[in-house]
Short mmCIF file of C-alpha atoms in Angstrom, two decimals:
data_model
loop_
_atom_site.label_atom_id
_atom_site.label_comp_id
_atom_site.label_asym_id
_atom_site.label_seq_id
_atom_site.Cartn_x
_atom_site.Cartn_y
_atom_site.Cartn_z
CA MET A 1 -134.75 -120.36 37.92
CA THR A 2 -137.56 -121.62 35.67
CA LYS A 3 -136.44 -122.52 32.17
CA PRO A 4 -138.31 -120.92 29.27
CA ILE A 5 -140.62 -123.25 27.34
CA ILE A 6 -140.30 -121.19 24.13
CA GLN A 7 -137.21 -119.25 23.07
CA VAL A 8 -137.26 -116.88 20.11
CA LYS A 9 -133.74 -115.97 18.94
CA ASP A 10 -132.82 -113.31 16.37
CA LEU A 11 -136.10 -113.83 14.51
CA SER A 12 -136.74 -111.78 11.38
CA VAL A 13 -139.80 -112.32 9.18
CA TYR A 14 -140.30 -110.91 5.67
CA TYR A 15 -143.44 -110.60 3.56
CA ASN A 16 -141.84 -110.54 0.11
CA ASN A 17 -139.20 -107.83 0.70
CA LYS A 18 -141.00 -106.05 3.54
CA LYS A 19 -139.56 -106.79 6.96
CA ALA A 20 -142.40 -107.46 9.42
CA LEU A 21 -140.20 -108.56 12.35
CA ASN A 22 -136.69 -107.33 12.92
CA ASP A 23 -134.23 -109.46 14.90
CA VAL A 24 -136.55 -110.29 17.81
CA SER A 25 -135.31 -112.35 20.78
CA LEU A 26 -137.76 -113.22 23.56
CA ASP A 27 -138.32 -116.03 26.09
CA PHE A 28 -141.70 -117.34 27.26
CA TYR A 29 -142.10 -119.16 30.59
CA PRO A 30 -144.46 -121.93 31.76
CA GLY A 31 -147.41 -120.91 33.90
CA GLU A 32 -147.33 -117.30 32.70
CA ILE A 33 -149.31 -115.01 30.44
CA THR A 34 -147.11 -112.79 28.31
CA ALA A 35 -148.98 -109.89 26.69
CA LEU A 36 -147.69 -108.38 23.44
CA ILE A 37 -148.72 -104.76 22.97
CA GLY A 38 -147.95 -102.11 20.37
CA PRO A 39 -149.60 -100.25 17.49
CA SER A 40 -151.29 -102.05 14.62
CA GLY A 41 -148.74 -103.52 12.19
CA SER A 42 -145.90 -103.63 14.74
CA GLY A 43 -145.29 -107.38 14.34
CA LYS A 44 -147.15 -108.90 17.30
CA SER A 45 -149.40 -111.25 15.31
CA THR A 46 -146.53 -112.13 12.97
CA LEU A 47 -144.57 -113.34 15.99
CA ILE A 48 -147.26 -115.66 17.34
CA ARG A 49 -148.04 -117.01 13.87
CA SER A 50 -144.34 -117.83 13.52
CA ILE A 51 -144.47 -119.78 16.81
CA ASN A 52 -147.32 -121.85 15.33
CA ARG A 53 -145.60 -122.14 11.92
CA MET A 54 -148.58 -120.51 10.24
CA GLY A 55 -146.38 -118.25 8.12
CA GLU A 56 -145.36 -121.13 5.89
CA LEU A 57 -148.96 -121.34 4.62
CA ASN A 58 -148.11 -118.09 2.79
CA PRO A 59 -145.49 -118.48 0.00
CA GLU A 60 -144.53 -114.79 0.35
CA VAL A 61 -143.23 -115.31 3.91
CA THR A 62 -139.56 -115.99 4.64
CA LEU A 63 -137.96 -116.26 8.04
CA THR A 64 -134.49 -116.14 9.57
CA GLY A 65 -133.42 -116.85 13.14
CA ALA A 66 -134.71 -119.65 15.38
CA ILE A 67 -137.63 -120.60 17.60
CA SER A 68 -137.24 -123.48 20.03
CA TYR A 69 -139.95 -125.28 21.98
CA ASN A 70 -138.72 -127.37 24.93
CA GLY A 71 -135.22 -127.00 23.51
CA GLN A 72 -136.13 -128.30 20.02
CA ASN A 73 -135.97 -126.11 16.91
CA ILE A 74 -139.56 -125.97 15.63
CA TYR A 75 -138.36 -125.19 12.09
CA SER A 76 -136.21 -128.31 11.96
CA PRO A 77 -137.13 -130.68 9.08
CA ARG A 78 -137.72 -133.35 11.76
CA THR A 79 -140.52 -131.34 13.43
CA ASP A 80 -144.01 -132.80 12.91
CA VAL A 81 -146.12 -129.68 12.35
CA VAL A 82 -149.40 -131.44 13.18
CA GLU A 83 -148.00 -132.59 16.53
CA LEU A 84 -146.54 -129.12 17.16
CA ARG A 85 -149.93 -127.47 16.63
CA LYS A 86 -151.57 -129.89 19.07
CA GLU A 87 -149.15 -128.69 21.75
CA ILE A 88 -149.18 -125.04 20.65
CA GLY A 89 -152.83 -124.14 20.08
CA MET A 90 -154.18 -120.92 18.58
CA VAL A 91 -157.26 -118.81 19.33
CA PHE A 92 -158.05 -116.10 16.78
CA GLN A 93 -159.53 -112.62 16.89
CA GLN A 94 -162.86 -113.69 15.40
CA PRO A 95 -164.42 -116.74 17.09
CA ASN A 96 -164.16 -119.55 14.53
CA PRO A 97 -166.20 -122.55 15.69
CA PHE A 98 -166.74 -125.22 13.06
CA PRO A 99 -170.30 -125.58 11.66
CA MET A 100 -171.04 -128.58 13.86
CA SER A 101 -172.25 -129.25 17.39
CA ILE A 102 -170.55 -127.85 20.49
CA TYR A 103 -169.54 -131.42 21.39
CA GLU A 104 -167.98 -132.12 17.98
CA ASN A 105 -166.13 -128.80 18.03
CA VAL A 106 -164.42 -129.72 21.29
CA VAL A 107 -163.49 -133.30 20.30
CA TYR A 108 -162.39 -132.37 16.76
CA GLY A 109 -158.67 -132.67 17.51
CA LEU A 110 -159.15 -135.92 19.44
CA ARG A 111 -161.07 -137.48 16.55
CA LEU A 112 -158.24 -136.46 14.20
CA LYS A 113 -155.89 -138.39 16.50
CA GLY A 114 -158.13 -141.44 16.10
CA THR A 115 -159.78 -141.36 19.55
CA LYS A 116 -163.13 -143.18 19.34
CA ASP A 117 -163.84 -144.18 22.95
CA LYS A 118 -167.05 -142.34 23.92
CA GLU A 119 -166.09 -142.26 27.60
CA ILE A 120 -162.77 -140.53 26.81
CA LEU A 121 -164.49 -138.08 24.44
CA ASP A 122 -167.26 -137.30 26.96
CA GLN A 123 -164.70 -136.67 29.69
CA ALA A 124 -162.60 -134.42 27.42
CA VAL A 125 -165.68 -132.37 26.52
CA GLU A 126 -166.68 -131.84 30.14
CA GLU A 127 -163.15 -131.07 31.39
CA SER A 128 -162.34 -128.73 28.49
CA LEU A 129 -165.61 -126.81 28.68
CA LYS A 130 -165.15 -126.47 32.45
CA GLY A 131 -161.59 -125.25 31.86
CA ALA A 132 -162.95 -122.67 29.42
CA SER A 133 -165.59 -121.57 31.98
CA ILE A 134 -168.56 -122.41 29.78
CA TRP A 135 -169.70 -125.89 30.89
CA ASP A 136 -172.63 -124.63 32.98
CA GLU A 137 -173.92 -122.53 30.08
CA VAL A 138 -173.87 -125.30 27.46
CA LYS A 139 -174.01 -128.68 29.25
CA ASP A 140 -177.69 -129.17 28.31
CA ARG A 141 -177.17 -128.29 24.64
CA LEU A 142 -173.93 -130.04 23.70
CA HIS A 143 -175.46 -131.40 20.49
CA ASP A 144 -176.74 -128.01 19.29
CA SER A 145 -174.74 -126.13 16.68
CA ALA A 146 -171.90 -124.05 18.10
CA LEU A 147 -172.88 -121.35 15.58
CA GLY A 148 -176.02 -120.69 17.66
CA LEU A 149 -173.95 -119.42 20.59
CA SER A 150 -173.13 -115.77 21.31
CA GLY A 151 -169.73 -114.45 20.19
CA GLY A 152 -168.27 -114.69 23.69
CA GLN A 153 -169.56 -118.24 24.13
CA GLN A 154 -168.17 -119.23 20.73
CA GLN A 155 -164.76 -117.89 21.72
CA ARG A 156 -164.78 -119.94 24.93
CA VAL A 157 -165.73 -123.07 22.92
CA CYS A 158 -162.69 -122.31 20.71
CA ILE A 159 -160.54 -122.15 23.86
CA ALA A 160 -162.04 -125.48 24.99
CA ARG A 161 -161.15 -126.98 21.59
CA VAL A 162 -157.50 -126.06 22.21
CA LEU A 163 -157.58 -127.45 25.79
CA ALA A 164 -159.01 -130.80 24.61
CA THR A 165 -155.86 -131.59 22.59
CA ASP A 166 -153.70 -131.29 25.74
CA ALA A 167 -152.04 -128.12 24.47
CA LYS A 168 -149.15 -126.82 26.56
CA VAL A 169 -149.03 -123.37 24.96
CA ILE A 170 -152.00 -121.20 23.93
CA LEU A 171 -151.48 -118.38 21.44
CA LEU A 172 -154.24 -115.77 21.52
CA ASP A 173 -154.49 -113.18 18.74
CA GLU A 174 -156.67 -110.37 20.16
CA PRO A 175 -159.24 -112.91 21.40
CA THR A 176 -161.59 -110.30 22.93
CA SER A 177 -161.42 -107.46 20.40
CA ALA A 178 -164.59 -108.59 18.57
CA LEU A 179 -166.57 -109.04 21.81
CA ASP A 180 -168.68 -106.83 24.07
CA PRO A 181 -167.13 -105.82 27.44
CA ILE A 182 -169.01 -108.44 29.51
CA SER A 183 -168.00 -111.30 27.19
CA ALA A 184 -164.44 -109.95 27.07
CA GLY A 185 -164.38 -109.93 30.89
CA LYS A 186 -165.42 -113.60 30.97
CA ILE A 187 -162.62 -114.52 28.55
CA GLU A 188 -160.11 -112.64 30.72
CA GLU A 189 -161.30 -114.49 33.83
CA THR A 190 -161.02 -117.78 31.93
CA LEU A 191 -157.45 -117.06 30.81
CA TYR A 192 -156.44 -115.93 34.28
CA GLY A 193 -157.81 -119.18 35.72
CA LEU A 194 -155.85 -121.28 33.19
CA LYS A 195 -152.45 -119.66 33.53
CA GLU A 196 -151.12 -122.01 36.22
CA LYS A 197 -151.41 -124.92 33.76
CA TYR A 198 -150.47 -123.30 30.46
CA THR A 199 -148.05 -120.90 28.84
CA MET A 200 -150.10 -118.18 27.16
CA ILE A 201 -149.03 -115.52 24.69
CA LEU A 202 -151.68 -112.84 24.28
CA VAL A 203 -151.69 -110.23 21.52
CA THR A 204 -153.90 -107.39 22.73
CA ARG A 205 -154.77 -103.83 21.78
CA SER A 206 -155.95 -103.21 25.33
CA MET A 207 -153.29 -102.03 27.75
CA GLN A 208 -155.84 -102.41 30.55
CA GLN A 209 -156.20 -106.08 29.63
CA ALA A 210 -152.42 -106.55 29.56
CA SER A 211 -152.05 -104.88 32.96
CA ARG A 212 -154.90 -106.92 34.49
CA ILE A 213 -153.97 -110.47 33.53
CA SER A 214 -150.40 -110.77 32.24
CA ASN A 215 -147.21 -111.63 34.12
CA ARG A 216 -144.94 -110.05 31.51
CA THR A 217 -145.51 -107.55 28.73
CA GLY A 218 -143.54 -107.03 25.53
CA PHE A 219 -143.85 -103.76 23.60
CA PHE A 220 -143.42 -103.87 19.81
CA LEU A 221 -142.91 -100.95 17.44
CA ASP A 222 -142.17 -101.11 13.69
CA GLY A 223 -141.30 -104.81 13.83
CA LYS A 224 -138.88 -104.45 16.74
CA LEU A 225 -139.24 -105.60 20.35
CA ILE A 226 -138.53 -102.37 22.21
CA GLU A 227 -138.65 -103.95 25.66
CA CYS A 228 -140.12 -106.81 27.67
CA ASN A 229 -140.44 -106.83 31.43
CA HIS A 230 -142.66 -107.90 34.30
CA THR A 231 -145.98 -106.20 33.60
CA ARG A 232 -146.05 -104.08 36.74
CA ASP A 233 -142.52 -102.76 36.10
CA MET A 234 -143.29 -102.14 32.45
CA PHE A 235 -146.35 -100.01 33.17
CA LEU A 236 -144.97 -98.17 36.22
CA ASN A 237 -141.40 -97.72 35.10
CA PRO A 238 -140.84 -98.29 31.36
CA ARG A 239 -137.18 -98.23 30.33
CA HIS A 240 -137.66 -96.65 26.91
CA LYS A 241 -139.26 -93.36 25.93
CA GLU A 242 -141.20 -95.05 23.08
CA THR A 243 -142.79 -97.44 25.59
CA GLU A 244 -143.70 -94.62 27.92
CA ASP A 245 -145.20 -92.60 25.05
CA TYR A 246 -147.30 -95.56 23.94
CA ILE A 247 -148.49 -96.48 27.43
CA THR A 248 -149.44 -92.88 28.22
CA GLY A 249 -151.38 -92.58 24.96
CA LYS A 250 -149.12 -90.15 23.08
CA PHE A 251 -149.37 -92.36 19.99
CA GLY A 252 -150.82 -95.69 18.87
#
């Protein structure tokens, strides 16, 4: 039996006194995409931000419970947050390339680590852009601004930026919701092609997207994890009435 790479145990998250996540326990496995679905405000993004320790950037956020990565508590005082975020990368809803060249966007994390060797940087750029399925589109314009790319291309450069730091886990917060259907389809194909090598956690509003590319799906409602199961079982035979109502479009 494969061991989970991330384990969330009894996690509750509060914004001031408002409970955004309520006692959530969930395991994530290597080489899988887990989709998190549920209505807006149900706690999905709060969960993945907690896995990346982004909540602590907000003084109103408090957290109880535990999250472990490879068996280590990520909220331990001994955890190096910079190192953690290199291994657990994040891709946001709006593409957010830096105002610099495509090349410099991809090597940004490597330069922060002190990597200066041009051969290593060049190789990382090519491998990461190939991994993000955009190398052929940009290989002749690596030194042009990433801001000149289309939204879908920008999002794939952001995925390449995560891959270049040797991330093991990729958190994706509705990465296709701001894109047109063709660009969204390319991102889906990219993610599907990467899942053998990475653990991915995908927050999505699209149940079609969850059913197409994820191995497991978790359904959230009002800050609670209602159920999580293999995606096919979840969509064909949900265990809870709330899940069935959401999947069949009765609310949400």
